[in-house]
Short mmCIF file of C-alpha atoms and ligand atoms in Angstrom, two decimals:
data_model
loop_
_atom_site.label_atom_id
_atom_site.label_comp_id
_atom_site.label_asym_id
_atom_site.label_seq_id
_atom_site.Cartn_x
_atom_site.Cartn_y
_atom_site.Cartn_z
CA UNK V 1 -5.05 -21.15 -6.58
CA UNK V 2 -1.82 -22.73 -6.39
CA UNK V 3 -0.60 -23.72 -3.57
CA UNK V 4 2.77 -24.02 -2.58
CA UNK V 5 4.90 -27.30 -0.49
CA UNK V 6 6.14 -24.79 2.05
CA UNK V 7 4.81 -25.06 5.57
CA UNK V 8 6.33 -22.69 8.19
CA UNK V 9 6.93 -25.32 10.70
CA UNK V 10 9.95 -26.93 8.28
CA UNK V 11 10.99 -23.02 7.84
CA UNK V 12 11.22 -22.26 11.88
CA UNK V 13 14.03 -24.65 12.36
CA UNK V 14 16.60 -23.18 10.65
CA UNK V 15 18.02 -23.86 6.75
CA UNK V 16 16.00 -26.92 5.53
CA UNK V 17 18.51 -28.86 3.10
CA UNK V 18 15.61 -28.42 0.40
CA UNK V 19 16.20 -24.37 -0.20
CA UNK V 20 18.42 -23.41 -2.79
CA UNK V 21 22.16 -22.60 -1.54
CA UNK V 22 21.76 -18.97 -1.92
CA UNK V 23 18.45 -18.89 0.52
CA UNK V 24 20.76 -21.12 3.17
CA UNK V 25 23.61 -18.10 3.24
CA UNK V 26 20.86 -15.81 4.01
CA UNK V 27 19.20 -17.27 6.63
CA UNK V 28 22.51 -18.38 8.30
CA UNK V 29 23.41 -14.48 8.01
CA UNK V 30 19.99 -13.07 9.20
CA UNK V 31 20.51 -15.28 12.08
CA UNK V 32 24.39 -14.16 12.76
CA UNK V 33 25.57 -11.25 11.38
CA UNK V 34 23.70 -8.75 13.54
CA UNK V 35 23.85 -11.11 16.20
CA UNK V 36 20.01 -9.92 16.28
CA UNK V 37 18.27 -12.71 14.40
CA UNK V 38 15.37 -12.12 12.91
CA UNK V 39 13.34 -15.07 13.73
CA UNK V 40 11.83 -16.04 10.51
CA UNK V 41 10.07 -18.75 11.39
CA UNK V 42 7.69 -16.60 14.18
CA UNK V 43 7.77 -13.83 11.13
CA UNK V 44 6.47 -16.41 8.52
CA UNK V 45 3.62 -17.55 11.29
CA UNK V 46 2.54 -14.28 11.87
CA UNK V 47 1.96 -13.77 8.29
CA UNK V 48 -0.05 -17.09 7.72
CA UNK V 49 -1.78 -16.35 10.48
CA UNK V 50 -3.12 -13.08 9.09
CA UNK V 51 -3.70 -14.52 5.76
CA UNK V 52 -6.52 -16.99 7.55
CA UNK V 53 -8.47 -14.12 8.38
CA UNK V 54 -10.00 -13.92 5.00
CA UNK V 55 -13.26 -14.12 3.34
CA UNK V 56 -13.14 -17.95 2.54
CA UNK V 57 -14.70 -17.64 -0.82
CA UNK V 58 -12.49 -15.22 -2.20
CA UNK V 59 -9.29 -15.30 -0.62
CA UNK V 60 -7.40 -13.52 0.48
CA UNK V 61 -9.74 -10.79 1.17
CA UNK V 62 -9.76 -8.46 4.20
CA UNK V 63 -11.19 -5.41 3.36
CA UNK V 64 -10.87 -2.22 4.97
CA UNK V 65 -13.34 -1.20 7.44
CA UNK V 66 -15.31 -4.76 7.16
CA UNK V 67 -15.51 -7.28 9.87
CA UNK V 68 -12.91 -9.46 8.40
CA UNK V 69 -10.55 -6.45 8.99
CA UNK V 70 -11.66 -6.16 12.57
CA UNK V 71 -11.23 -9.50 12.90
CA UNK V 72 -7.66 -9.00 11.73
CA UNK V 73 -6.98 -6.00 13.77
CA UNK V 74 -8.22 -7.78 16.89
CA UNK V 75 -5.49 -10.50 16.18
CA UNK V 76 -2.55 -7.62 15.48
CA UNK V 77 -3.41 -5.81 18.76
CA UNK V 78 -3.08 -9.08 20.82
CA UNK V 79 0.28 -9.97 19.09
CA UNK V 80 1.30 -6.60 19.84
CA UNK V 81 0.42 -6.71 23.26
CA UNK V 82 2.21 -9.67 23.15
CA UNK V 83 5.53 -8.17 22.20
CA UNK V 84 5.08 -5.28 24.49
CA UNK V 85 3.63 -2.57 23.00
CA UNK V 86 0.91 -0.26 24.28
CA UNK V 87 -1.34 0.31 21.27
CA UNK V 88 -4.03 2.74 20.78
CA UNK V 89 -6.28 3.59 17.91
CA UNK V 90 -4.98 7.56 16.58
CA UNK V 91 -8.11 9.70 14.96
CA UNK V 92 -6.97 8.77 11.51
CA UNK V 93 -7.53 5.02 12.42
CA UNK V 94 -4.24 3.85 12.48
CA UNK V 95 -3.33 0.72 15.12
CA UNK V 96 -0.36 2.25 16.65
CA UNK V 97 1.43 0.17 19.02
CA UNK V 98 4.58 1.77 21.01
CA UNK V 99 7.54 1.50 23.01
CA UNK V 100 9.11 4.84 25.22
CA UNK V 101 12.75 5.44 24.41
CA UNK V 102 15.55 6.15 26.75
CA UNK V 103 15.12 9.51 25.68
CA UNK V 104 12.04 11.76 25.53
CA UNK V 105 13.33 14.25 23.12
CA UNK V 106 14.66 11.98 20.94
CA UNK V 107 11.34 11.60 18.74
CA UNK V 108 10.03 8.60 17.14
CA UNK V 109 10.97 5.75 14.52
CA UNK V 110 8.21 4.49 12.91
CA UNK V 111 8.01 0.74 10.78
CA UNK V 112 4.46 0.50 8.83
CA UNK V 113 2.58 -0.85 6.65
CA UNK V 114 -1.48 -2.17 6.30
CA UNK V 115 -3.01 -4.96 6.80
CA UNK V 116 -6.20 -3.97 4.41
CA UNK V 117 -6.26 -6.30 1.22
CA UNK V 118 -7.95 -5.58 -2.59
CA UNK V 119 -10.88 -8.20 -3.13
CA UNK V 120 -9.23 -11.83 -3.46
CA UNK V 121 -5.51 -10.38 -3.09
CA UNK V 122 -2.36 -11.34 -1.91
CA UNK V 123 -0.80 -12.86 1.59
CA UNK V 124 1.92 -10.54 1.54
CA UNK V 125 1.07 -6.51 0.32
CA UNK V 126 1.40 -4.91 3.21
CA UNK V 127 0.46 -7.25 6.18
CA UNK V 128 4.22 -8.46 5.31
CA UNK V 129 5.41 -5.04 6.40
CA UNK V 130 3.36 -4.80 9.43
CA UNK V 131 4.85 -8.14 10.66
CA UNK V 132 8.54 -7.10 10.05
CA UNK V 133 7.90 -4.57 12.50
CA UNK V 134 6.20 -6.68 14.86
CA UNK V 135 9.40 -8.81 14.78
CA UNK V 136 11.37 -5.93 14.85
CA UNK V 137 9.81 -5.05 18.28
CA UNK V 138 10.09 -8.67 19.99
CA UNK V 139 13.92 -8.93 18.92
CA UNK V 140 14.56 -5.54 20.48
CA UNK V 141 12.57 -6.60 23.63
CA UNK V 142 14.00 -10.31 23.84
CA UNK V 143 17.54 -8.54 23.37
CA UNK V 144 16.89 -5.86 26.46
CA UNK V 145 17.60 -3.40 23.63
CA UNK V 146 16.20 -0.09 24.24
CA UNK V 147 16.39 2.28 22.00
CA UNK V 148 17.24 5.84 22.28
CA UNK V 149 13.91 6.72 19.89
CA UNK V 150 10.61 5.43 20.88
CA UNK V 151 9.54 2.93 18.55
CA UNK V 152 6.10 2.85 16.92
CA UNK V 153 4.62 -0.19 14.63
CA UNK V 154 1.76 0.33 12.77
CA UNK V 155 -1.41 -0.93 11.21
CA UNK V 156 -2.30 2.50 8.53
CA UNK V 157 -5.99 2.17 7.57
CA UNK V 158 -7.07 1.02 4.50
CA UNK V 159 -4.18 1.82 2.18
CA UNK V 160 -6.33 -0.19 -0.80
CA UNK V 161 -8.57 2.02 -2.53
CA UNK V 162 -11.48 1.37 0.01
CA UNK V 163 -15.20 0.72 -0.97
CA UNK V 164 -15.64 4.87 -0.29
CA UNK V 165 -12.91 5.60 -3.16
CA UNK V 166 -10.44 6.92 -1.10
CA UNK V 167 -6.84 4.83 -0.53
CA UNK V 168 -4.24 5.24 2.78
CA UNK V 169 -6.74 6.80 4.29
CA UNK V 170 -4.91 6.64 7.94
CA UNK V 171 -1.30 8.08 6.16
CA UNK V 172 -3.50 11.14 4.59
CA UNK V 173 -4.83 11.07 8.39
CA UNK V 174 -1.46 11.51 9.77
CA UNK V 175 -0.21 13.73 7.47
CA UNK V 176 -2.64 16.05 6.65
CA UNK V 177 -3.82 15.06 3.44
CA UNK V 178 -7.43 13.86 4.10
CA UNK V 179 -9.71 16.43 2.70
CA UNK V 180 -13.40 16.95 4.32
CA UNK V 181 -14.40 16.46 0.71
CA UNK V 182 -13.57 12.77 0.96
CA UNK V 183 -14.94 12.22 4.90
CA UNK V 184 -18.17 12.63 3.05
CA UNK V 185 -17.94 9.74 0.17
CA UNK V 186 -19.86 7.38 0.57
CA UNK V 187 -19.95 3.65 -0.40
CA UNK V 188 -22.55 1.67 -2.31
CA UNK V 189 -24.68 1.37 1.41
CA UNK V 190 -24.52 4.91 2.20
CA UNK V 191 -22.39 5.09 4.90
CA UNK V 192 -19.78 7.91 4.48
CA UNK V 193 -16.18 7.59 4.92
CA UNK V 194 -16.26 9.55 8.48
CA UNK V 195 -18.96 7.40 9.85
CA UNK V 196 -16.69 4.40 8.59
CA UNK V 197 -13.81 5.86 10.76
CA UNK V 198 -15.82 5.90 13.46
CA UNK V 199 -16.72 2.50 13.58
CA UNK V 200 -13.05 1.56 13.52
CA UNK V 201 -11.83 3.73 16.33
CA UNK V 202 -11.48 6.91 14.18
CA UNK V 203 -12.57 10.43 14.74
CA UNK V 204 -13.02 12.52 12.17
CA UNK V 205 -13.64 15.44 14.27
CA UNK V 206 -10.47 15.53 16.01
CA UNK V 207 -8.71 14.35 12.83
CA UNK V 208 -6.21 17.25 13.44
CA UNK V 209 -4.88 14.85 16.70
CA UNK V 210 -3.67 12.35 14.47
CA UNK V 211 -1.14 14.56 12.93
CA UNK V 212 2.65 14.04 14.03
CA UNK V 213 5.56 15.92 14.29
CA UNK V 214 7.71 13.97 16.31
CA UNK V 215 8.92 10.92 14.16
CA UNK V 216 12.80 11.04 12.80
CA UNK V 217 12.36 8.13 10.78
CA UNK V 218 9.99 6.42 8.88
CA UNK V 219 10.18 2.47 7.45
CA UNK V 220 7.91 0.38 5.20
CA UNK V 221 9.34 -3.03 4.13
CA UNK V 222 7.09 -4.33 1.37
CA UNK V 223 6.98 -6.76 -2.13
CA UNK V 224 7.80 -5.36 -5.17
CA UNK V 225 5.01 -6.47 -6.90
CA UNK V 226 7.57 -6.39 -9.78
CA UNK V 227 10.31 -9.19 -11.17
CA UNK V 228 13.52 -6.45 -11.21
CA UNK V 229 14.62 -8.30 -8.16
CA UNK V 230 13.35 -11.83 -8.64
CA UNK V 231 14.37 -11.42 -12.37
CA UNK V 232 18.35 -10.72 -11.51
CA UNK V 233 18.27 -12.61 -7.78
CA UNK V 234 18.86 -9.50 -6.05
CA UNK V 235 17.87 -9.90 -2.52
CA UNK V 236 16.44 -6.08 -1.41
CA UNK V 237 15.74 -3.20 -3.40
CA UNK V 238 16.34 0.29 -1.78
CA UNK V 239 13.12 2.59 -3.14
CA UNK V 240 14.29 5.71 -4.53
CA UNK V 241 10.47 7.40 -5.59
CA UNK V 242 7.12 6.65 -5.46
CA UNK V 243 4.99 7.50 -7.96
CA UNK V 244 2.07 9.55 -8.14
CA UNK V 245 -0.71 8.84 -8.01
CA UNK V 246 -4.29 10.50 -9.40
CA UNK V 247 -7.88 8.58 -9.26
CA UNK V 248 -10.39 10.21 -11.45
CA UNK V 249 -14.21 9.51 -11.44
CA UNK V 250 -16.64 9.94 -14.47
CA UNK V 251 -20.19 8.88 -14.61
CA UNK V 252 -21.74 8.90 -17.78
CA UNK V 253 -25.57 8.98 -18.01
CA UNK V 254 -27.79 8.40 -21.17
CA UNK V 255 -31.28 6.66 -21.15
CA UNK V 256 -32.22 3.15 -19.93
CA UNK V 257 -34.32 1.57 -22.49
CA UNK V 258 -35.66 -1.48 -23.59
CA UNK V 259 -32.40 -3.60 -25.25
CA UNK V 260 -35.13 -5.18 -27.69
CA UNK V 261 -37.78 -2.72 -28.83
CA UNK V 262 -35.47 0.51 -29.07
CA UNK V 263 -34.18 1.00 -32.42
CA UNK V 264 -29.96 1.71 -32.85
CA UNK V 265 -30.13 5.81 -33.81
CA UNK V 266 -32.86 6.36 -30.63
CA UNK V 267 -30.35 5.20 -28.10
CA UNK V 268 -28.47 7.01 -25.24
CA UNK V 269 -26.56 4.37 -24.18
CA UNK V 270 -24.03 5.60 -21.24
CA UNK V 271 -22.19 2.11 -21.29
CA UNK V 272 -21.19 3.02 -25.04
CA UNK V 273 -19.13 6.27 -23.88
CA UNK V 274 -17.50 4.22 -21.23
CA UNK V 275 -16.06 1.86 -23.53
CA UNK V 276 -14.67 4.39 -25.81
CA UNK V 277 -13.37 6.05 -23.03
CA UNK V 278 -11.48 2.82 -21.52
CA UNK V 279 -9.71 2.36 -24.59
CA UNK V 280 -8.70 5.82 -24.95
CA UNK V 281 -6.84 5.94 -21.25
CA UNK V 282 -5.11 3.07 -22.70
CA UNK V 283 -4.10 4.80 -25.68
CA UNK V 284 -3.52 8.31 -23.84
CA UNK V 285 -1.22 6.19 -21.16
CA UNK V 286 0.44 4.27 -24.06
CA UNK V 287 1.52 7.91 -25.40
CA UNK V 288 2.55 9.64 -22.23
CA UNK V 289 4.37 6.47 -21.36
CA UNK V 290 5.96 6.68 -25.23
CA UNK V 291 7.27 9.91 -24.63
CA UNK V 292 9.94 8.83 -22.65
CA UNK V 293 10.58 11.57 -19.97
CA UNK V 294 9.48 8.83 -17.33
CA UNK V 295 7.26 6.33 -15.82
CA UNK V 296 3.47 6.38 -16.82
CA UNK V 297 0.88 3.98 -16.82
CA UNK V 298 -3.11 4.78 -16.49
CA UNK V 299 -6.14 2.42 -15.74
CA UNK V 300 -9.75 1.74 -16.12
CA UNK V 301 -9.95 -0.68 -12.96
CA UNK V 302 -13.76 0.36 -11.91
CA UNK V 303 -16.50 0.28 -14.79
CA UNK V 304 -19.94 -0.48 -13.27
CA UNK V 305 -23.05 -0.06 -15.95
CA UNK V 306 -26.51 0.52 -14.46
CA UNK V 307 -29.06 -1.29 -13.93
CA UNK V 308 -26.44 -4.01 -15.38
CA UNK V 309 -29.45 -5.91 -17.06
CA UNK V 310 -28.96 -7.82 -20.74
CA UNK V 311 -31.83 -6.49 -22.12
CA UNK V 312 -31.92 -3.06 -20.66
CA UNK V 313 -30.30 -0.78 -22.78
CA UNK V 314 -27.48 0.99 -19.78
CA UNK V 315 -28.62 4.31 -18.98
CA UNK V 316 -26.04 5.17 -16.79
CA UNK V 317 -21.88 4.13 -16.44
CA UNK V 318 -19.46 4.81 -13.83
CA UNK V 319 -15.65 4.56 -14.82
CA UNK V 320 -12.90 5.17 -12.04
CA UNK V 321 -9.35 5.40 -13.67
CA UNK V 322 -5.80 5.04 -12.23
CA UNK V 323 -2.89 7.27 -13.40
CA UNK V 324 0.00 7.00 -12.12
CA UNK V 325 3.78 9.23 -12.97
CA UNK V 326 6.64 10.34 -10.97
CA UNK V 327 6.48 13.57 -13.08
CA UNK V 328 3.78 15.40 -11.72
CA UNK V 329 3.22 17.75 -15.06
CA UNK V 330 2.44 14.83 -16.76
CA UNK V 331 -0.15 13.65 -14.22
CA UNK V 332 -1.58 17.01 -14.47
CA UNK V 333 -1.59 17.25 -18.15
CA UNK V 334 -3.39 13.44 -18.64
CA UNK V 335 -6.16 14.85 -16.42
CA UNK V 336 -6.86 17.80 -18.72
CA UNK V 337 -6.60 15.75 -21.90
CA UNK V 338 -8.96 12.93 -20.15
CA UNK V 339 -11.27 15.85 -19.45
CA UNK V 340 -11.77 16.77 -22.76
CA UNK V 341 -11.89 13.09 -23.74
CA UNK V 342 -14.69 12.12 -22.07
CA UNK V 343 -16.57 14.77 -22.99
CA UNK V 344 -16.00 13.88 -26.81
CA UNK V 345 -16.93 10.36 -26.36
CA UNK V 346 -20.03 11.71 -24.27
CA UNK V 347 -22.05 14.22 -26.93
CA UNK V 348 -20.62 11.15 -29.93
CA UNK V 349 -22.88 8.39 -27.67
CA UNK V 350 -25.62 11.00 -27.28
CA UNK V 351 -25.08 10.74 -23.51
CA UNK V 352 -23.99 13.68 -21.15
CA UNK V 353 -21.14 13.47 -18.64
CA UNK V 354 -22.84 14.17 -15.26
CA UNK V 355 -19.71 13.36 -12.92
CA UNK V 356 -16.01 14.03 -13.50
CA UNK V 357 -14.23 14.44 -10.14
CA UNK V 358 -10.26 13.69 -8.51
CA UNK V 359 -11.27 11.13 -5.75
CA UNK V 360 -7.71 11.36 -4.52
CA UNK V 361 -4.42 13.01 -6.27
CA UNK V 362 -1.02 11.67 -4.09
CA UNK V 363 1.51 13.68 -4.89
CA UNK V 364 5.05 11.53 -5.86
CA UNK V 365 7.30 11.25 -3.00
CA UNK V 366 11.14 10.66 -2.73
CA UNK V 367 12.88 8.46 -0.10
CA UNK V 368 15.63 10.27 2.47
CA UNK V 369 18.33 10.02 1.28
CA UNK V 370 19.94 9.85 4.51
CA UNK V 371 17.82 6.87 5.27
CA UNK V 372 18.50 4.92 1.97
CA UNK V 373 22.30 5.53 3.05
CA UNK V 374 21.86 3.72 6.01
CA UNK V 375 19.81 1.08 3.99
CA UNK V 376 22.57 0.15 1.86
CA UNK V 377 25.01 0.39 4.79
CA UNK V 378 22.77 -2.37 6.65
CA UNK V 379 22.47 -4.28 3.81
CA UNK V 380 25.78 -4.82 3.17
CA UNK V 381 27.01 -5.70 6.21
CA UNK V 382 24.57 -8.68 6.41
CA UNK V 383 26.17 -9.50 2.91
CA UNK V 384 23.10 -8.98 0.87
CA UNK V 385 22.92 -7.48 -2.61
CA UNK V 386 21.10 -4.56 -3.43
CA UNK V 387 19.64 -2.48 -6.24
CA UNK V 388 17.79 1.38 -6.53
CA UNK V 389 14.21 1.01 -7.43
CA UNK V 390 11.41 3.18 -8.25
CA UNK V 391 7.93 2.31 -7.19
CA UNK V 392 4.89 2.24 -9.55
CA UNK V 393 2.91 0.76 -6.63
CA UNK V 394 1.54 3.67 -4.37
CA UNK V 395 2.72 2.87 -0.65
CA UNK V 396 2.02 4.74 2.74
CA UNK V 397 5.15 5.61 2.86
CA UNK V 398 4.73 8.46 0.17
CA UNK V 399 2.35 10.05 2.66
CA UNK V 400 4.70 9.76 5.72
CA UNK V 401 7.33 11.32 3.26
CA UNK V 402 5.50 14.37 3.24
CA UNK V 403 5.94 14.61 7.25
CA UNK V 404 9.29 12.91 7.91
CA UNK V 405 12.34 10.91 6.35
CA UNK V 406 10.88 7.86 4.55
CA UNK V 407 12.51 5.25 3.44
CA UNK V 408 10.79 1.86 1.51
CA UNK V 409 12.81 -2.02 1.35
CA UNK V 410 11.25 -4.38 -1.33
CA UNK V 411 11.59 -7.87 -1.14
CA UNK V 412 10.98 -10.27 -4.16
CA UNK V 413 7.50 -11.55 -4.85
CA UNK V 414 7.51 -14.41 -7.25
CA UNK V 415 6.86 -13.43 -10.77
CA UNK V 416 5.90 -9.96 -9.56
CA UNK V 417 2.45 -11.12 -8.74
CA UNK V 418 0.62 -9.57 -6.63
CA UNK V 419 -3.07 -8.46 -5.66
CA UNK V 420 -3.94 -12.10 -6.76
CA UNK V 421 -3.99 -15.02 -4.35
CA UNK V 422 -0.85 -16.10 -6.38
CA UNK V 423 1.26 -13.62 -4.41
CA UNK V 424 4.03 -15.26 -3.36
CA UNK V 425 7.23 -13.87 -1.20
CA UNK V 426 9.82 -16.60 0.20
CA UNK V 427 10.48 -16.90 4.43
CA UNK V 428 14.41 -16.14 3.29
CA UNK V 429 13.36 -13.03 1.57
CA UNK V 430 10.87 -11.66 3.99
CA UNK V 431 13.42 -11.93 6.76
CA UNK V 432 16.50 -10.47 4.89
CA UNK V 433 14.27 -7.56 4.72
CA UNK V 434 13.18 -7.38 7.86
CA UNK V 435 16.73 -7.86 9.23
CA UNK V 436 18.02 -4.74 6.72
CA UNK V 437 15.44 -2.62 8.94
CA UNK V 438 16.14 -3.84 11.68
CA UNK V 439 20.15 -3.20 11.27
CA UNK V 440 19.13 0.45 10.14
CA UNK V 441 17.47 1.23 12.82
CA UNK V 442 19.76 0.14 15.27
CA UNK V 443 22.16 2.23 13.08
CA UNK V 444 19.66 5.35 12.84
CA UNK V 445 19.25 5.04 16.54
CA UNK V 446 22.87 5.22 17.64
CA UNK V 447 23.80 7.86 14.66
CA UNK V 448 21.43 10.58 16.07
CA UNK V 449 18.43 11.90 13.66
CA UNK V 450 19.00 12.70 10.24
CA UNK V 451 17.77 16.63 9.29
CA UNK V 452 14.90 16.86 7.29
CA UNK V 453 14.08 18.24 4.57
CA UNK V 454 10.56 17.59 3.27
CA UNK V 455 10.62 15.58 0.77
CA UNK V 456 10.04 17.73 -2.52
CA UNK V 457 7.38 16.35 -5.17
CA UNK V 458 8.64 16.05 -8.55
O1 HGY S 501 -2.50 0.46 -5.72
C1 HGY S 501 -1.40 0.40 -5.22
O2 HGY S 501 -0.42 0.79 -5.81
C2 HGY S 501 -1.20 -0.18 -3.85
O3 HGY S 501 -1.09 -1.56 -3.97
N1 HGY S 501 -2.29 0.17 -3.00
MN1 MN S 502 -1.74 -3.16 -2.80
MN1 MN S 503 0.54 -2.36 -0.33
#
C-alpha cells in the first residue's frame, strides 16, 4: 500500500510552503472568504482517525454491521457529542445526531454520508462526507450560529453492498424503499438482515418510524471515485444524476463430482455456466454502453463456486452482477436479456438455473436543482472552479432524493481510485468541499426552503 509523506499535524497549521500554489489559494480562501473557516486540519484528523478503526490485515475495512463498525460508530457518537449534537439511533439504523433550529416549522437540513467500507477499501468513500458535516456542526456552534433549520448529521447504515446483499440499507430505511423481502436475507452465518438491524440499534418492526417528512434539504459531500476533476484540476464537481442501480442474483447448480474420475461429456459442472455468463454481462454491458443513448456499465463482482475444492468437479455457482444506467429502460431491458442469458448458458453446461432474483433495483435520481443553484453560487464566491457531473457511483443521496431536495459535491480522489487502500483525497480538497456546503447551507438557511418536487426517475 503506498503510503503517502502527508501527516495532518503539518496540514493543521495552515498552508505548508510544500503544497502546490493552487492548494495554498484554497486553503487561505476556505479559511477567509466565508469568514467561517473550515478547519481542515480537525477535518483531516477526524478522518485518520476513522480510518484506524480497521481490520489491520486488510485495511481499510469496516464493514457494516461488524464490530469494527461498532467500534467506529462508538467513536462518531462521542465526536458528535462532542460538537453538540444529541444523537440517537432511527429504526432504519442510521446515527443521527441533531441540533433544534430557531424555528420549529422550519424543517430540517440534513449533511450525510456512511461510514461502512467494501473489504480492504478506501479512507475516504463516505466517512469523508460524514466528517464534513461533523465540521460543519462545530463551525456553526464555535460561531454561535444558529440556524433557522435544525441541522441533522448522519451516519446511513451500510451504504456498501452488505454481507446480506442489500446496499444503503438505512437511506431505503428512511425513505421507504426497504422491502420485507430483503429484512429476511440472510448472510453466509444465517443471521437475517432484520436481526442484523437489531443488533445495531435498528428496528425492523417499527421501520415505518424512520421515515421523514420534515427535511428541506439534503447534502452528501463525497470523492468522485473518477479523474474528470483531478484530470482538468477542477476543484468541486456539482452532481447532476445518479445512476441506477440493479443487483441481480443467479445460482447455478449442476453436480459435484469427482474432478479426476468423471469423464468430460458426464459432467454438470455449475462453475462452467458461470463463466460463460460473466463474459456475456461484459459483452451485453459493452453493447448497451455502445449504443450511445447514455451511461451503462454492468458487473460480475460476486462469483463463489461450491464446495470450491480443485478436485471436486463445482456442483453449484453463485454469480451476483452490478448494472448500473441513468436510463431506466435500459436497466430494465439488460435484466430481461440477462434472464434469457443465463438460462442459455445453463441447459448448454447441462446445469439448471435454480436462483435468479433482483436483490435491490435503485431507481436513478436527479439532484434539486434549486440546491445545485445554490452550490455553484457558494462555490464561486469562495473562488473555486466548478464542473456538472454525473455519478456512476450509487450514493445515499439517490435515496434521500426520493424524499427531499438532494444535492451531491465531489471532491477529487487521486487517480480516481477508490475502494482500494490507494484512495487518496488531499486536506485542500476535502475542505473546499466541505466549505461549499457549508456556504450553501448558510445560504439555504437564510433563503427560506426551496419547493419540492420529487425528484422524477429517468
Ligand atoms: O457501489 C457504489 O457505487 C458505492 O460505492 N456504494
Ligand atoms: Mn463505495
Ligand atoms: Mn460511498
Amino acid at each position: 500500500m503506498r503510503e503517502r509523506r502527508f501527516s495532518p499535524a503539518s496540514y493543521g497549521g495552515g498552508p505548508s510552503s510544500a503544497l502546490p500554489e493552487r492548494k495554498q489559494t484554497i486553503l487561505k480562501m476556505t479559511r477567509t472568504s466565508t469568514n467561517l473557516g473550515v478547519d481542515g486540519g480537525r477535518l483531516w484528523a477526524d478522518i485518520m482517525a476513522l480510518a484506524n478503526i480497521t481490520d489491520a490485515a486488510a485495511p481499510y475495512t469496516r464493514r457494516s454491521f461488524s464490530k469494527l463498525f461498532l467500534d467506529g460508530r462508538q467513536w462518531l457518537t462521542h465526536r458528535f457529542h462532542e460538537a453538540g449534537l444529541a444523537t440517537r439511533i432511527d429504526t432504519a439504523g442510521n446515527l443521527i445526531g441533531r441540533i433544534e433550529g430557531s424555528d420549529p416549522q422550519a424543517g430540517t437540513i440534513i449533511i450525510g454520508s456512511h461510514s461502512d467500507t467494501v473489504p480492504s477499501g478506501g479512507r475516504f468513500d463516505g466517512i469523508a462526507g460524514v466528517a464534513a458535516g461533523l465540521e460543519i456542526a462545530r463551525v456553526l456552534r464555535e460561531r454561535n450560529i444558529v440556524l433557522r433549520h435544525a441541522l441533522e448529521i448522519i451516519d446511513f447504515l451500510a451504504e456498501e453492498p452488505s454481507e446480506y446483499g442489500v446496499s444503503c440499507v438505512g437511506s431505503r430505511g428512511m425513505s421507504g424503499k426497504l422491502t420485507a423481502a430483503q429484512l429476511q436475507f440472510s448472510n453466509q452465518q444465517g443471521e437475517r438482515l432484520e436481526q442484523a438491524l437489531a443488533r445495531v440499534g435498528g428496528d425492523a418492526s417499527r421501520l415505518a418510524q424512520a421515515r421523514r417528512t420534515d427535511i428541506r434539504a439534503a447534502f452528501e459531500l463525497h470523492i468522485e471515485q473518477g479523474t474528470v476533476l483531478e484530470g482538468g484540476g477542477i476543484d468541486v464537481g456539482l452532481v447532476t444524476a445518479i445512476v441506477g442501480i440493479t443487483r441481480i442474483e443467479i445460482v447455478f447448480e449442476g453436480a459435484a463430482g469427482h474432478a479426476g474420475a468423471t469423464p468430460m461429456h458426464r459432467r454438470h459442472d455449475a462453475l462452467v455456466a458461470a463463466a460463460r455468463l460473466v463474459d456475456r454481462v461484459r459483452i451485453l454491458a459493452e453493447e448497451f454502453a455502445g449504443r450511445g443513448k447514455g451511461y451503462f456499465v454492468a458487473t460480475t463482482g460476486v462469483l463463489e463456486a461450491k464446495p470450491n475444492a480443485s478436485n471436486v468437479i463445482p456442483g453449484t455457482a453463485r454469480l451476483v452482477i452490478d448494472a448500473r444506467s441513468e436510463l431506466r429502460e435500459d436497466l430494465v431491458e439488460f435484466r430481461e436479456r440477462l434472464d434469457k442469458e443465463s438460462l442459455g448458458v445453463a441447459q448448454a453446461a447441462s446445469v439448471e438455473r435454480a436462483a435468479f432474483q433482483t436483490l435491490s433495483d435503485a431507481l436513478p435520481s436527479a439532484c434539486d436543482e434549486g440546491l445545485r443553484h445554490l452550490l455553484k453560487a457558494a462555490a464561486a464566491r469562495l473562488g473555486l472552479s466548478f464542473v456538472d457531473i454525473a455519478s456512476g457511483a450509487g450514493h445515499d443521496a439517490a435515496f434521500l432524493s426520493q424524499i427531499a431536495p438532494a444535492a451531491m459535491v465531489f471532491i477529487a480522489c487521486k487517480e480516481g481510485a477508490s475502494h482500494c487502500p490507494e484512495e487518496w483525497s488531499e486536506p485542500e480538497e476535502i475542505t473546499a468541499g466541505t466549505a461549499v456546503i457549508l456556504e450553501t447551507v448558510l445560504a439555504f438557511d437564510r433563503g427560506g426552503d426551496q419547493s419540492f418536487v420529487p425528484a422524477a426517475p429517468h
